[in-house]
Amino acid sequence: GENVGLHLPTLSVQEGDNSIINCAYSNSASDYFIWYKQESGKGPQFIIDIRSNMDKRQGQRVTVLLNKTVKHLSLQIAATQPGDSAVYFCAEISGGTSYGKLTFGQGTILTVHP
Amino acid sequence: NAGVTQTPKFRILKIGQSMTLQCTQDMNHNYMYWYRQDPGMGLKLIYYSVGAGITDKGEVPNGYNVSRSTTEDFPLRLELAAPSQTSVYFCASRLTDKAFFGQGTRLTVV
C-alpha cells in the first residue's frame, strides 16, 4: 500500500560516519533498482544502480545491496559529508507487462551534521 | 547537449484553465516520463512512454494527457486545472538504466 499524506522519514548523521538508507519494494518483476539523490529545488540525480540478478554493487563511497528474498534495497554511504545532505529515493524499472516503467519509492531525508 | 528541458519553470493557473507543460530531450532517449512531486513527498508517475507513438498510464494519470509524436518531445496536458494539481512536475528521459531529469515546473492552481 502507499502512505499517502505521510512525510518522508529522516536520518541524521555526523560528518565522517557511515550512512545506511533502506527501501522496501514490491515488484518482483523489476529489472533494475536505482538510487537517486535530490537536492532542494532540483530534479533527482542518478547515484548508482543494480541489476536484479546481482546482490551487491559498489561505486565511489557508495554501495547498494539487494535482498530479493525480503524485497529490500539499501544504500550505504561511506564517510558521509555535509554535501551528501539531500533526499534519497530508491526506484525500480519494471519488466514484464509494464516494461520500461520507472517508479519511485518513498524517499529518506539525510542530514549530515559537521 | 542541453539534456532534458522543461518549460515553463513556473506557472499559476486558475481553476478550470488548461495548459501544456513542455518537455524535450536531445539525447535520443527512447524512454520518457512525467512525475509530480507534492511538497515534502516522493515522485508519483503520471504517464510514461517507451518510444515515439507509445504512451502508458502511470500511478496518477487522472486529469492529465500526453502524446509522443517524436522521440524528442513529450508534452503533458492539463485540461481542467484543479487545486489538487498544484505540484512540481518533473520530466525525465533515459536510454538504459540511468534517467536524466529536467529542472521541474512549479505549478500552482488557484
PDB file of N, CA, C and O in Angstrom, chain A residues 10 26 41 54 95:
ATOM      1  N   THR A  10      13.388  10.555   8.129  1.00  0.00           N
ATOM      2  CA  THR A  10      14.641  11.300   8.178  1.00  0.00           C
ATOM      3  C   THR A  10      15.737  10.471   8.822  1.00  0.00           C
ATOM      4  O   THR A  10      15.477   9.571   9.628  1.00  0.00           O
ATOM      5  N   SER A  26       8.083  -3.746  -3.969  1.00  0.00           N
ATOM      6  CA  SER A  26       7.014  -4.750  -4.026  1.00  0.00           C
ATOM      7  C   SER A  26       6.981  -5.524  -5.342  1.00  0.00           C
ATOM      8  O   SER A  26       6.429  -6.619  -5.399  1.00  0.00           O
ATOM      9  N   GLY A  41      15.145  21.975  -4.575  1.00  0.00           N
ATOM     10  CA  GLY A  41      14.870  22.776  -5.761  1.00  0.00           C
ATOM     11  C   GLY A  41      15.370  22.195  -7.063  1.00  0.00           C
ATOM     12  O   GLY A  41      15.286  22.852  -8.109  1.00  0.00           O
ATOM     13  N   MET A  54      21.859  -9.328  -9.390  1.00  0.00           N
ATOM     14  CA  MET A  54      23.026  -9.083  -8.534  1.00  0.00           C
ATOM     15  C   MET A  54      22.552  -8.856  -7.105  1.00  0.00           C
ATOM     16  O   MET A  54      21.374  -8.555  -6.868  1.00  0.00           O
ATOM     17  N   GLY A  95       9.957  -4.801 -15.521  1.00  0.00           N
ATOM     18  CA  GLY A  95       9.991  -5.645 -16.701  1.00  0.00           C
ATOM     19  C   GLY A  95       8.586  -6.155 -16.944  1.00  0.00           C
ATOM     20  O   GLY A  95       7.616  -5.580 -16.458  1.00  0.00           O
TER      21      GLY A  95
END
